[in-house]
Every structure is written in structure tokens, then in C-alpha cells.
């Protein structure tokens, strides 16, 4: 007999337990203290501003205590935690931090509160449209942006200057610069362009960016996959070509953000696609590339625009089952307010979702890259905004990965991917 | 008869716990696997055997079954062979034996997620220790569909071999030395002594190790999930990873449960087969 049942078997009773255990919590009687539970990922960075912010919120609401509970670090596990608890009825939390791609899914499932009546238009408009759009489903607002992410092209300022180059606007130019610089440097350990090609959500992001860079989309308005087949084929062929031509090392097919950030930070690459967090690490006092790194918009392919980068980030949503609706909404609004986002930007080195903070003199003095990021955040693309985004991504990842490692032609991957996505959609349309 | 009844009464709590922990969830998953359940889209309807019919023609499922089989057979065979060899080597060592055992235990005691993260860096093509050791080449261990599975098997062997070593070593320590002395008097030494004394005495415990390792390998999850996410091109997607993705990422509770049922059936078949072999040995021994 096995010592413990298989993982899948174990998780189902958990769902059931959640069903049974649902509905135990404290009642907020008159004058009794109220506890709000806030679930969020661990805030990394130099100084965690969250405890201070929560104390400030409590000071404004006497008799209210906010209990902040950190989730596990991996995004997959966070998603699993939410699904198990929300599916089971009364979740043991009121406010939750969500990855932006889950918002439509959770809204569709009826797990989170419609915030439209609580959030004035002015407050909504103070955020980037690219941050608000993914939180809107069927014309209602389901979550508030907490912080924001966008894909960037990092480049070695010193190396480009040495050969008289400016940051490339097209991928063709990028490849030409890589060849020229590597020939000139004669260093076999110097890689050209690093990006994330592992079979995971980040790999999906990189493929989407290649599609957008060529003016292709993953879904059309009615949700059919690969509307611009020829352009999508070119994008996939281009990514594979980066590896075949040696512009990118073959190992990007197993690389995530950190595995690419470190070699670049060790001075072993010319270009890197990554999120803004890497910049802070490159500028640390003991960094080998300190003062040598520039950021630019992602280049384009033949049919697309420059800077068609994926946005990402975190939103705050309120559980539909909370017993303290007004208070929970207040907490979400407070944490996404201008003052709170300023504190988060200062303390945790996260990028705000409010354009006004990118020109805030005090913040810019601390982080000179903010103004440059402003335009990129505005131009960024959200990943497809649909309740079945995760299904789509999980289904297509092996197909795209097969193209990157040369197992499948772009054509065949698009054909197989389309067939699988259509099969999936048939299963979820009643 | 009353003794019998008493026995049942005394066994009842244990049986109830076992039933609640294993039989009930298994039945629940079986029940789920016969339905379309997609909570996000509020879908809940009867499916009968349709999920299983789809699995029969699902290339992703057959690929996952193949990967699971290859991973299990290769890693378990290597772990048992290496584990026994290490145990035999340790037996002859008196100095440093404790240190060696402690180090072995450490590898076994590390959570598999930690091991996986560690190997992610060891395998890093640019500057990872593994490539440094093979002469500074940039071998694409985790990004090449032909190398990714062997790389995962190696990581699993590193982690789980100590478990086999400890079991075998404990057994070796209990073999009386005079058996070997007697054998030497009779002119049997070296290989012959191993074949006639050591092997028959170690074999039952090795079978137990084999059983545990096989069941663990069939359900391996952390190592591929962290290191490759099932990639590249699905080359390392095991049945458990596929089930996890179906259950928690595409939220198809019914379909995911069907994969879970298949994994469960595999595990049961293997476990029963092993137990049958072990029992038969006990009767002949």
C-alpha cells in the first residue's frame, strides 16, 4: 500500500474539507473588534512597507485589525491555494493579491466582488489603462492595480557605445549588433541575447511578445486562436532562428527570469529581456555591470510596433464572501492609493500602476529609470483578457516549447495548438 | 469466535482511519472523473467514460505515461544498484563511516523542492558546476528534449540513492561475521561469498527499497515541476504533472481526476505485484 495517496488524490478531499470547514469565522457584533485578513505574496525588496501601511489603515479605522498573511512564493502554488479556498465556499480571507492574469477567471467564477459601485471614475482613471483593462470583465471592474510590470530590453551601454551603436529598434538590428560586438570582443563566453524560453508562463510571455512584435495576436475578438497565421508563423520561426543562428544560446529553452538575469549581471551577455526588477539588482554596489546597463523598449519585427511588451503585476481583489464588504473594499482602495503606492515604490522597489508617480520628483531622485519606464508601461500589452487564459497558456506551452527546441515546425505547432484550444473551448461552452 | 469479534473491534479504529484516508478519497476522485466539472464556468454535468475515451487518444497523456515509465524504471534501477554498491563499500570502511552516513542522510532529508532548485543551478549551462566538471562545455541539460529527462533522473538518483544505501547498510550490519569466516574456511571468498551469503540476505530488504522507490518515482512531481515545468516540448511531463495542470491550471476537475485515477491504478498494480513477490519469497524462504 502506498504511504500516501497520489497528490491529485490528496487534493480532492482538501476541496471537500474546505466545503465542510467553510463558515467558521468571527462575527462582527456591535463594538466587537473586526479582523480583516489580507492574503498576499511576500514583498521582497530593501524595506517591506506593508506593515507600516496596515498600521496606518488601522489608525484610521478604530476597532479594525488587519491580519496580513503571506502566501508561498511560487505563482502556481498561490493560484492553487486560492482555487481550493474560494471553490470551497467561505474563504478565510477578505482581501487578496492576485496575479493580473487570474482576475477575469476569478470574476467569471463569482469568487470576487464587483468593485464598480465602490470606485469612482477618477480613481479608476488615475491608473494606467493597461493596468485597468485586464481587471475589467463584462464592463465591470473586479480588482484594483497594486503594482505594475512590463517587459524591457536591457542592454550593455558600454559595449554598444564602444561600437557606436544605439539601442536596436528592430530585432534584425539587434542580431547584427550581437554579431558585430561578439566578433569585436572575441570572447567566447559572451552571449548575445538572453530571454526566457522555458516551458512555463514566462515562456508564454516571451512568445506573446514575439507575436505582438510582428503585429500578430493569439486570439481574435471572438476568441478564435491565431487569427494572423502567417505573421504568427514568422514570429515563432524568428524565435527559433535566434537560437539556430547563435544570437541566443541554446540554453534559453530552459531559462526563466533568474537564470537569464545572473549571466547578464555577471557581464556575460549583451542583451537581455526581463522585468524591471532586474535593474535594481544590476545597480547594487557589488554588481559587475553597475552603471553599464541601459533599458529600452523591446524591438519589433516586420509588421509590429516597437515596445510591444507584456504587462504584468498584481491586483487587489475582495472576496465575494467577505463579511465586511465596505471595510475590505476600503483596505483595497487604501493599499492601491497614491500614498500607499509611493511607499511601496520606495520601500519594495516595485513599480506603481499610477502614471503620476513616474514623474514624482522624490521618487525619480531615488530611481532615475522611472521616467523611461512611463512610456513603456503605457505602450505595454496585457496578455489575452479571458477567464480561460490559464487553460490557453497551459495548453499551448508545450507546443511553443517544441518550436523553440526544434521539435516542431512553427506551422505544425500552430495547427496542433489550434486543434487543442478548440477542443478545450468545446468542453467549456455548455 | 468471540476472539475474532474482539479482533475486529480492536481493528476497527485503524480500519476507519485507513478507509477515511485512502479508500474514501479514491472513490471520490473516481466519482469526479465521471463528470465534466469546470467550476470557473459553473459546469457540472455527467460525462460517463468520456474522459477516459479522450485519454485513450490523447497524445499528451501517452507521452506523459511514457515519460513516467522511463523515469521510474531508470531512476529506480540506478538507485538500487548504486545504493547497494555504496552500502557494501561503507561496510568495509570504519573510519569516516559516520560522516559518510550523515552526508548521505542530508541528501535524503532535503525537501525535494530544495534539491530541484539546487540542481537548476548545477545544470545551468553557463557557469553551472555540472558543465564545469565535464570540461567547461555548454551542454544544454534542461533545455534539450533529449537530455532533460536523463538530467532529471540523475537528480533523482542523487537524492534517493541514500535511502536505499541506508536500508541495505542496516541489513548488512546484522549479518554475523562468523558466517563469512566459515565460508572462508570452506574456501569460498569474494564473489562466491557475496552470491551465497550477502545477496540472499540483502535481497528481501532490497525488494522493500525497490517497492518504496518505485511508488515514489511513479508519483514524482517536484523535480520535474521545478526544474523543467514538464518541458522542453513536454519531454519531462509525467502523469502527475499533467494531472496537476489539468486540475489546478486548466481547472478541469473531472478530466484531471481521470488522470489521477489512472496514476492511482498504476500505483495499485505495481504495489500489489511487489507484495505478491515479497509474500511468495517469505513462503519459500
XYZ file of C-alpha atoms in Angstrom:
715
model
C 0.000 0.000 0.000
C 1.352 3.432 -0.824
C 2.360 5.519 2.144
C 0.276 8.409 0.948
C -2.208 8.691 -1.857
C -1.107 10.369 -5.072
C -1.024 14.133 -4.981
C -4.115 14.553 -7.102
C -5.958 12.195 -4.809
C -4.872 14.148 -1.765
C -6.091 17.456 -3.073
C -9.663 16.486 -3.736
C -10.528 15.811 -0.082
C -8.969 19.176 0.651
C -11.563 20.737 -1.590
C -14.147 18.828 0.345
C -12.702 19.832 3.696
C -12.862 23.418 2.631
C -16.537 22.868 1.876
C -17.178 21.449 5.317
C -14.964 23.884 7.171
C -16.449 26.861 5.390
C -18.422 29.201 7.562
C -16.378 29.371 10.713
C -15.181 32.860 11.455
C -15.774 35.580 13.964
C -18.887 37.650 13.920
C -18.576 41.383 13.963
C -21.088 42.268 16.628
C -21.678 45.833 17.720
C -18.447 47.222 19.105
C -16.649 43.885 18.803
C -13.258 44.256 17.106
C -13.247 43.298 13.434
C -10.381 41.382 11.845
C -9.687 41.673 8.147
C -7.426 39.046 6.629
C -5.195 40.128 3.756
C -3.502 37.389 1.693
C -0.536 38.428 -0.402
C 2.766 37.219 -1.781
C 5.861 38.047 0.219
C 7.018 41.586 -0.503
C 10.724 41.465 -1.247
C 12.970 44.479 -1.624
C 15.050 46.617 0.701
C 12.355 47.520 3.258
C 8.893 45.979 3.438
C 6.485 48.923 3.659
C 3.396 46.790 4.164
C 3.268 46.545 7.989
C 3.518 50.345 8.258
C 0.735 50.793 5.722
C -1.543 48.370 7.529
C -0.949 50.135 10.858
C -1.895 53.384 9.150
C -5.120 51.819 7.919
C -5.914 50.556 11.424
C -5.320 54.013 12.866
C -7.981 55.366 10.507
C -10.454 52.623 11.376
C -10.557 52.179 15.146
C -11.640 48.699 16.179
C -10.354 47.124 12.969
C -7.361 44.818 12.900
C -5.715 43.748 9.651
C -4.031 40.385 9.704
C -1.616 40.039 6.826
C -0.757 36.513 5.747
C 1.971 35.728 3.239
C 1.427 33.117 0.534
C 4.013 30.675 -0.787
C 6.474 32.169 -3.243
C 5.509 30.342 -6.383
C 2.729 31.715 -8.501
C 1.385 28.234 -9.309
C 1.019 27.418 -5.637
C -0.690 30.731 -4.910
C -3.204 30.056 -7.641
C -3.814 26.583 -6.264
C -4.321 27.981 -2.750
C -6.917 30.453 -3.958
C -8.749 27.916 -6.095
C -9.049 25.421 -3.251
C -10.229 28.025 -0.749
C -12.537 30.032 -2.982
C -14.114 26.993 -4.592
C -14.915 25.672 -1.146
C -17.265 28.445 -0.081
C -16.246 30.824 2.700
C -12.558 31.570 2.230
C -10.528 32.500 5.322
C -9.514 35.893 3.901
C -11.157 39.135 2.841
C -8.690 40.872 0.566
C -6.323 39.052 -1.777
C -3.456 39.861 -4.055
C -3.958 38.335 -7.493
C -1.704 37.949 -10.486
C -3.280 40.130 -13.132
C -3.959 37.140 -15.434
C -6.254 35.477 -12.873
C -8.653 38.387 -12.440
C -11.037 37.523 -15.317
C -11.080 33.877 -14.273
C -11.931 34.682 -10.641
C -14.540 37.208 -11.748
C -16.170 34.641 -14.039
C -16.229 32.120 -11.200
C -18.055 34.607 -8.969
C -15.300 34.470 -6.351
C -14.516 38.177 -6.184
C -16.611 41.241 -5.518
C -17.664 43.626 -8.280
C -15.895 46.848 -7.293
C -17.628 49.075 -9.865
C -20.028 50.712 -7.362
C -17.212 51.492 -4.914
C -14.597 53.003 -7.196
C -15.208 56.479 -8.624
C -14.242 57.060 -12.266
C -11.490 59.488 -11.251
C -9.805 56.851 -9.126
C -10.008 54.339 -11.957
C -8.529 56.806 -14.430
C -5.568 57.538 -12.169
C -4.130 54.111 -13.118
C -2.604 53.097 -16.456
C -5.315 51.940 -18.855
C -3.094 48.892 -19.458
C -3.447 48.083 -15.752
C -7.207 48.659 -15.548
C -8.212 46.808 -18.746
C -7.258 43.316 -17.531
C -9.343 43.885 -14.386
C -12.485 44.631 -16.392
C -14.846 41.824 -17.363
C -18.266 42.388 -18.936
C -17.922 46.105 -18.314
C -17.406 45.788 -14.545
C -14.252 46.407 -12.513
C -13.176 43.431 -10.387
C -9.812 44.412 -8.934
C -7.548 47.413 -8.366
C -3.960 47.506 -9.664
C -1.387 47.375 -6.872
C 1.855 47.385 -8.794
C 2.862 47.009 -12.369
C 5.368 45.203 -14.543
C 6.427 45.443 -18.155
C 8.910 43.584 -20.336
C 12.105 45.523 -21.115
C 15.163 45.199 -23.281
C 18.292 45.516 -21.149
C 21.484 46.314 -22.993
C 25.126 46.923 -22.145
C 25.595 50.662 -22.602
C 29.376 50.395 -22.529
C 29.539 47.722 -25.252
C 27.057 49.435 -27.564
C 28.877 52.764 -27.174
C 32.234 51.121 -27.884
C 30.965 50.016 -31.305
C 28.966 53.169 -31.980
C 25.511 51.560 -31.701
C 22.275 52.933 -30.321
C 19.730 50.542 -28.745
C 18.202 48.492 -31.605
C 14.665 49.237 -32.750
C 14.308 46.057 -34.777
C 15.318 42.511 -33.996
C 17.315 42.454 -37.229
C 19.419 45.326 -35.910
C 19.774 43.537 -32.571
C 21.089 40.418 -34.297
C 23.518 42.468 -36.400
C 24.811 44.265 -33.301
C 25.279 40.976 -31.469
C 27.320 39.566 -34.351
C 29.461 42.696 -34.646
C 30.129 43.049 -30.910
C 30.905 39.367 -30.405
C 33.291 39.382 -33.345
C 34.979 42.502 -31.987
C 35.233 41.284 -28.386
C 36.420 37.805 -29.331
C 35.124 36.460 -26.023
C 33.543 33.012 -26.430
C 31.888 33.416 -23.036
C 29.941 36.491 -24.129
C 26.359 35.605 -25.089
C 24.195 37.749 -27.354
C 20.531 37.960 -26.421
C 19.053 36.230 -23.353
C 15.348 35.669 -22.861
C 13.001 33.176 -21.166
C 12.157 30.125 -23.272
C 11.391 27.568 -20.573
C 8.050 25.751 -20.739
C 6.222 27.919 -18.169
C 4.145 31.094 -18.016
C 7.211 33.264 -18.566
C 7.969 31.384 -21.768
C 4.428 32.078 -22.884
C 5.008 35.789 -22.230
C 8.110 35.781 -24.433
C 6.219 34.076 -27.266
C 3.334 36.548 -26.968
C 5.795 39.441 -27.182
C 7.265 37.941 -30.354
C 3.747 37.665 -31.793
C 2.909 41.292 -30.938
C 6.274 42.483 -32.250
C 5.102 41.193 -35.618
C 1.564 42.552 -35.365
C 0.092 39.101 -34.713
C -2.374 38.159 -31.994
C -3.036 34.958 -30.091
C -6.821 35.384 -30.119
C -9.178 37.460 -32.206
C -12.167 39.419 -30.873
C -14.359 36.331 -30.628
C -11.649 34.204 -29.052
C -10.524 32.149 -32.049
C -6.806 31.230 -31.860
C -4.154 32.530 -34.285
C -6.148 34.914 -36.478
C -2.999 36.116 -38.279
C -1.429 32.777 -39.062
C 1.327 33.883 -41.406
C 2.596 36.550 -39.011
C 2.409 34.173 -36.062
C 4.420 31.640 -38.056
C 7.077 34.295 -38.761
C 7.263 35.184 -35.058
C 7.794 31.586 -33.975
C 10.307 30.985 -36.753
C 12.126 34.129 -35.636
C 12.456 32.885 -32.036
C 13.776 29.526 -33.210
C 16.090 31.394 -35.588
C 17.613 33.345 -32.695
C 18.801 30.039 -31.268
C 19.828 28.452 -34.564
C 21.889 31.472 -35.579
C 23.595 31.637 -32.188
C 22.317 35.143 -31.416
C 20.785 33.495 -28.346
C 22.405 30.499 -26.632
C 20.542 27.189 -26.933
C 20.012 27.104 -23.180
C 17.377 29.826 -23.230
C 14.957 26.959 -23.917
C 15.224 26.074 -20.216
C 15.726 29.558 -18.811
C 13.489 31.581 -16.526
C 13.951 35.177 -15.329
C 16.610 34.470 -12.732
C 18.628 32.053 -14.861
C 18.976 34.773 -17.507
C 19.445 37.691 -15.104
C 22.521 36.244 -13.435
C 24.716 35.721 -16.510
C 23.811 39.206 -17.732
C 24.628 40.579 -14.282
C 27.966 38.776 -14.436
C 28.750 40.664 -17.647
C 28.286 37.584 -19.834
C 25.628 38.865 -22.237
C 24.963 41.932 -24.404
C 21.143 41.977 -24.404
C 18.501 40.630 -22.018
C 14.701 40.586 -21.961
C 13.437 40.874 -18.389
C 11.108 42.700 -15.978
C 12.056 45.967 -14.228
C 13.124 44.237 -11.014
C 16.429 43.238 -12.600
C 17.520 46.861 -12.939
C 17.724 47.355 -9.160
C 19.903 44.272 -8.876
C 22.222 45.429 -11.678
C 22.731 48.733 -9.856
C 23.695 47.200 -6.493
C 27.126 48.354 -5.212
C 28.769 44.959 -5.768
C 27.261 44.375 -9.218
C 29.714 43.776 -12.063
C 27.599 45.699 -14.555
C 26.822 48.641 -12.301
C 26.409 51.828 -14.346
C 26.791 49.913 -17.612
C 23.160 48.867 -18.148
C 20.550 50.703 -20.178
C 16.881 49.874 -20.733
C 14.975 50.284 -23.986
C 11.631 49.234 -25.433
C 11.563 45.722 -26.891
C 12.448 45.805 -30.614
C 9.962 44.973 -33.358
C 9.700 42.536 -36.235
C 8.478 43.410 -39.726
C 4.777 44.104 -39.104
C 4.621 45.236 -35.495
C 5.333 48.230 -33.281
C 8.346 48.878 -31.055
C 7.839 48.202 -27.335
C 5.015 45.676 -27.695
C 5.900 44.217 -24.323
C 3.724 42.210 -21.995
C 2.450 43.903 -18.883
C 2.183 42.028 -15.638
C 1.814 42.791 -11.993
C -0.503 42.344 -9.095
C -4.043 43.458 -8.385
C -6.025 43.513 -5.160
C -9.466 41.940 -5.116
C -12.083 41.463 -2.413
C -13.595 38.078 -1.667
C -17.241 37.899 -2.720
C -17.957 36.127 0.574
C -16.379 38.666 2.922
C -18.486 39.633 5.933
C -17.015 43.121 5.987
C -17.564 44.269 2.447
C -17.200 48.015 2.981
C -14.085 47.658 5.129
C -12.441 45.185 2.768
C -13.051 47.460 -0.204
C -11.634 50.356 1.835
C -8.495 48.360 2.522
C -8.034 47.508 -1.165
C -8.569 51.146 -2.124
C -6.211 52.357 0.595
C -3.408 49.971 -0.411
C -3.712 50.977 -4.074
C -3.924 54.705 -3.264
C -1.269 57.132 -4.394
C 0.314 57.437 -0.937
C 0.458 53.671 -0.445
C 1.885 53.066 -3.915
C 4.529 55.694 -3.222
C 5.510 53.814 -0.057
C 5.586 50.531 -1.980
C 7.767 52.073 -4.680
C 10.203 53.499 -2.125
C 10.389 50.506 0.181
C 9.892 47.457 -2.021
C 11.306 48.717 -5.340
C 8.053 47.833 -7.096
C 6.726 49.948 -9.961
C 3.445 51.752 -9.362
C 0.376 51.475 -11.589
C -0.232 55.241 -11.387
C 1.422 57.331 -14.135
C 1.585 60.394 -11.862
C 4.148 58.680 -9.615
C 6.581 58.215 -12.517
C 7.182 61.973 -12.528
C 7.218 62.354 -8.763
C 10.429 64.275 -8.023
C 11.270 62.429 -4.810
C 10.751 59.006 -6.393
C 12.665 59.884 -9.557
C 15.589 61.073 -7.428
C 15.721 57.601 -5.846
C 15.100 55.727 -9.094
C 16.138 57.619 -12.252
C 14.729 54.875 -14.517
C 11.109 55.769 -13.675
C 10.505 58.370 -16.418
C 11.872 55.974 -19.053
C 9.520 53.265 -17.793
C 6.467 55.524 -18.037
C 6.175 55.310 -21.819
C 6.819 51.567 -21.793
C 4.076 50.926 -19.248
C 1.639 52.947 -21.351
C 2.508 51.025 -24.503
C 2.514 47.583 -22.904
C 0.075 44.855 -23.911
C -1.941 42.877 -21.396
C -1.964 39.145 -22.046
C -5.290 37.923 -23.508
C -8.016 39.041 -21.107
C -10.192 35.975 -20.775
C -11.360 33.697 -17.967
C -9.682 30.749 -19.679
C -6.276 32.379 -20.109
C -4.531 29.814 -17.884
C -6.115 26.961 -19.805
C -4.925 28.518 -23.013
C -1.414 29.088 -21.720
C -1.004 25.614 -20.215
C -2.273 24.005 -23.404
C -0.027 25.976 -25.741
C 3.204 25.992 -23.713
C 4.387 22.527 -24.836
C 3.636 23.444 -28.463
C 5.680 26.652 -28.340
C 8.449 24.902 -26.421
C 8.564 22.255 -29.154
C 9.193 25.002 -31.727
C 11.963 26.586 -29.653
C 13.859 23.294 -29.308
C 13.335 22.455 -32.977
C 10.993 19.520 -32.412
C 8.127 21.015 -34.401
C 7.858 23.434 -37.280
C 6.067 26.693 -36.450
C 3.319 25.659 -38.861
C 2.684 22.374 -37.173
C 2.772 23.868 -33.682
C 0.160 26.436 -34.718
C -2.003 23.695 -36.257
C -1.724 21.376 -33.238
C -2.182 24.272 -30.823
C -5.282 25.447 -32.624
C -6.799 21.978 -32.553
C -6.172 21.613 -28.829
C -7.504 25.059 -27.954
C -10.644 24.370 -29.962
C -11.107 21.043 -28.166
C -10.745 22.873 -24.858
C -13.256 25.557 -25.770
C -15.791 22.936 -26.809
C -15.529 21.434 -23.333
C -16.252 24.718 -21.555
C -19.029 26.041 -23.737
C -22.167 24.425 -22.365
C -15.488 -16.614 17.524
C -15.632 -14.042 20.315
C -11.887 -13.655 19.920
C -12.499 -12.969 16.278
C -15.122 -10.385 17.060
C -12.811 -8.746 19.567
C -10.094 -8.619 16.950
C -12.416 -6.812 14.564
C -13.481 -4.403 17.288
C -9.866 -3.657 18.133
C -9.003 -3.224 14.471
C -11.993 -1.008 13.736
C -10.403 2.374 14.586
C -7.361 1.666 12.432
C -9.540 0.430 9.581
C -11.769 3.502 9.858
C -8.762 5.818 9.706
C -7.283 3.940 6.758
C -10.630 3.923 4.989
C -11.151 7.623 5.597
C -7.638 8.497 4.434
C -7.336 6.300 1.364
C -10.450 4.491 0.224
C -12.838 7.405 0.549
C -10.739 9.975 -1.388
C -10.026 7.368 -4.041
C -13.749 6.766 -4.523
C -14.381 10.499 -4.556
C -11.826 11.038 -7.335
C -13.317 8.111 -9.251
C -16.745 9.737 -8.957
C -15.356 13.110 -10.106
C -13.638 11.517 -13.075
C -17.017 10.514 -14.493
C -18.149 14.129 -14.778
C -17.482 17.392 -16.533
C -16.543 19.728 -13.703
C -15.193 23.173 -14.518
C -16.027 25.352 -11.504
C -14.946 28.613 -13.124
C -17.527 28.180 -15.854
C -20.066 26.683 -13.442
C -20.069 23.493 -15.496
C -21.109 20.341 -13.729
C -22.600 17.557 -15.793
C -22.325 13.812 -16.232
C -19.568 12.610 -18.571
C -19.571 8.858 -18.057
C -16.397 7.403 -19.526
C -15.777 10.258 -21.959
C -12.655 11.495 -20.150
C -11.185 8.011 -20.344
C -12.129 7.747 -24.009
C -10.293 11.020 -24.627
C -7.246 9.834 -22.656
C -7.034 6.806 -24.928
C -6.359 9.055 -27.928
C -4.683 11.958 -26.086
C -1.083 12.156 -27.293
C -0.156 14.319 -24.313
C -1.388 11.597 -21.967
C 0.537 8.805 -23.726
C 3.638 10.946 -23.767
C 3.229 11.521 -20.020
C 2.721 7.792 -19.410
C 5.887 7.030 -21.401
C 7.894 9.670 -19.532
C 6.615 8.338 -16.200
C 7.612 4.799 -17.149
C 11.086 5.725 -18.373
C 11.724 7.902 -15.346
C 10.564 5.198 -12.925
C 12.448 2.275 -14.458
C 15.729 4.148 -14.981
C 15.860 6.031 -11.708
C 14.811 3.085 -9.542
C 17.225 0.652 -11.238
C 20.123 3.076 -10.815
C 19.191 3.908 -7.232
C 19.026 0.279 -6.172
C 22.270 -0.720 -7.894
C 24.165 2.319 -6.613
C 22.578 2.107 -3.181
C 23.646 -1.491 -2.694
C 27.146 -0.774 -4.002
C 27.545 2.155 -1.602
C 26.301 0.082 1.308
C 28.826 -2.643 0.514
C 31.546 -0.020 0.250
C 30.585 1.533 3.560
C 30.651 -1.832 5.292
C 34.366 -2.169 4.676
C 35.046 1.331 5.973
C 35.423 2.024 9.655
C 36.949 5.455 9.561
C 34.738 8.221 8.230
C 31.737 5.935 8.094
C 29.661 8.172 10.325
C 30.487 11.248 8.311
C 29.616 9.482 5.082
C 26.315 8.300 6.514
C 25.493 11.778 7.774
C 26.187 13.278 4.353
C 24.059 10.631 2.682
C 21.242 11.317 5.102
C 21.446 15.007 4.346
C 20.807 14.411 0.652
C 17.817 12.258 1.515
C 16.469 14.686 4.118
C 16.461 17.785 1.900
C 12.969 18.647 0.672
C 12.740 17.687 -2.985
C 11.839 21.235 -3.983
C 15.119 22.430 -2.460
C 17.007 19.679 -4.260
C 15.346 20.687 -7.508
C 16.280 24.359 -7.062
C 19.841 23.344 -6.290
C 20.065 21.245 -9.454
C 18.656 24.094 -11.501
C 21.872 25.978 -10.750
C 24.115 22.942 -11.013
C 22.775 22.330 -14.514
C 22.990 25.947 -15.599
C 24.710 25.815 -18.994
C 26.691 28.998 -18.455
C 28.698 28.513 -15.275
C 26.854 25.570 -13.720
C 29.019 23.101 -11.808
C 28.000 20.114 -13.951
C 29.260 21.674 -17.162
C 32.402 22.829 -15.404
C 33.075 19.240 -14.366
C 32.649 17.908 -17.902
C 35.331 20.254 -19.144
C 33.740 23.662 -19.444
C 31.374 22.787 -22.302
C 27.981 24.446 -22.502
C 25.748 21.404 -22.576
C 22.100 22.368 -22.583
C 20.979 19.890 -19.926
C 17.475 21.113 -19.196
C 16.742 22.859 -22.495
C 17.356 19.912 -24.804
C 14.459 17.454 -25.059
C 16.887 14.526 -25.339
C 18.895 15.466 -22.261
C 16.249 16.851 -19.921
C 14.861 13.503 -18.762
C 18.306 11.930 -18.135
C 19.229 15.084 -16.200
C 16.129 14.724 -14.018
C 16.837 11.034 -13.485
C 20.362 11.927 -12.344
C 18.980 14.458 -9.882
C 16.533 11.901 -8.524
C 19.297 9.298 -8.220
C 21.410 11.779 -6.237
C 18.513 12.423 -3.893
C 17.136 8.931 -3.364
C 20.151 6.597 -3.538
C 20.989 7.279 0.146
C 17.603 5.860 1.130
C 18.484 2.521 -0.494
C 22.007 2.678 0.948
C 20.734 3.120 4.495
C 18.296 0.217 4.254
C 20.905 -2.133 2.771
C 23.611 -0.965 5.161
C 21.392 -1.626 8.165
C 20.787 -5.142 6.875
C 24.485 -5.766 6.194
C 25.390 -4.832 9.753
C 23.202 -7.637 11.083
C 24.948 -10.372 9.100
C 27.158 -12.191 11.611
C 30.864 -12.087 10.757
C 31.335 -15.792 11.543
C 29.257 -16.663 8.500
C 31.982 -15.171 6.340
C 34.702 -16.766 8.429
C 33.065 -20.152 7.988
C 32.793 -19.515 4.273
C 36.459 -18.665 4.096
C 37.350 -21.901 5.861
C 35.262 -23.713 3.254
C 37.245 -21.895 0.557
C 34.515 -19.514 -0.573
C 35.654 -15.915 -0.676
C 34.953 -12.711 -2.592
C 32.263 -13.093 -5.210
C 31.211 -16.512 -4.032
C 30.686 -15.299 -0.504
C 28.649 -12.420 -1.889
C 26.495 -14.712 -4.018
C 25.939 -17.302 -1.302
C 25.696 -15.168 1.832
C 25.321 -11.446 1.261
C 22.933 -11.434 -1.687
C 20.299 -13.834 -0.263
C 20.263 -11.910 2.999
C 20.122 -8.454 1.420
C 17.631 -9.321 -1.300
C 14.426 -9.078 0.793
C 15.331 -5.620 2.075
C 16.354 -4.529 -1.406
C 12.893 -5.568 -2.591
C 11.316 -3.351 0.038
C 13.526 -0.455 -1.051
C 12.592 -1.162 -4.644
C 8.893 -1.061 -3.742
C 9.132 2.265 -1.924
C 11.261 3.860 -4.609
C 9.020 2.639 -7.430
C 5.906 4.037 -5.817
C 7.683 7.336 -5.163
C 9.044 7.556 -8.701
C 5.645 6.831 -10.224
C 4.310 9.821 -8.323
C 7.366 12.053 -8.728
C 6.324 15.647 -9.150
C 8.542 18.283 -7.536
C 11.689 17.570 -9.502
C 10.155 17.988 -12.950
C 7.773 20.702 -11.871
C 10.547 22.930 -10.552
C 13.357 22.080 -12.969
C 11.584 21.955 -16.316
C 7.866 22.502 -15.721
C 7.387 19.399 -17.867
C 9.326 20.876 -20.762
C 11.045 21.304 -23.110
C 8.376 20.303 -25.599
C 6.719 18.166 -22.937
C 9.758 15.862 -22.755
C 9.598 15.621 -18.958
C 5.873 15.868 -18.331
C 4.917 12.983 -16.064
C 1.368 11.878 -15.338
C 1.350 13.718 -12.018
C 2.444 16.965 -13.659
C -0.233 16.552 -16.324
C -2.850 15.828 -13.658
C -1.774 18.896 -11.681
C -2.041 21.118 -14.739
C -5.471 19.774 -15.601
C -6.742 20.136 -12.033
C -5.282 23.429 -10.916
C -4.345 25.342 -14.019
C -6.975 24.470 -16.534
C -9.411 23.737 -13.677
C -10.932 20.718 -15.354
C -11.669 18.843 -12.150
C -13.286 15.907 -13.946
C -10.587 15.418 -16.557
C -7.785 15.942 -14.029
C -9.361 13.371 -11.740
C -9.440 10.862 -14.595
C -5.658 11.217 -14.939
C -5.405 10.885 -11.154
C -7.395 7.648 -11.300
C -5.033 6.257 -13.922
C -1.997 7.132 -11.769
C -3.703 5.541 -8.794
C -4.424 2.385 -10.794
C -0.766 2.156 -11.892
C 0.423 2.553 -8.317
C -2.004 -0.088 -7.084
C -0.987 -2.603 -9.763
C 2.703 -2.108 -9.011
C 2.200 -2.279 -5.255
C 0.119 -5.462 -5.444
C 2.631 -7.089 -7.791
C 5.512 -6.323 -5.444
C 3.651 -7.506 -2.381
C 2.837 -10.739 -4.161
C 6.517 -11.272 -4.974
C 7.603 -10.451 -1.425
C 4.981 -12.738 0.089
C 5.983 -15.591 -2.178
C 9.584 -15.109 -1.108
C 8.616 -15.238 2.538
C 6.845 -18.542 1.951
C 9.782 -20.092 0.120
C 12.392 -18.682 2.477
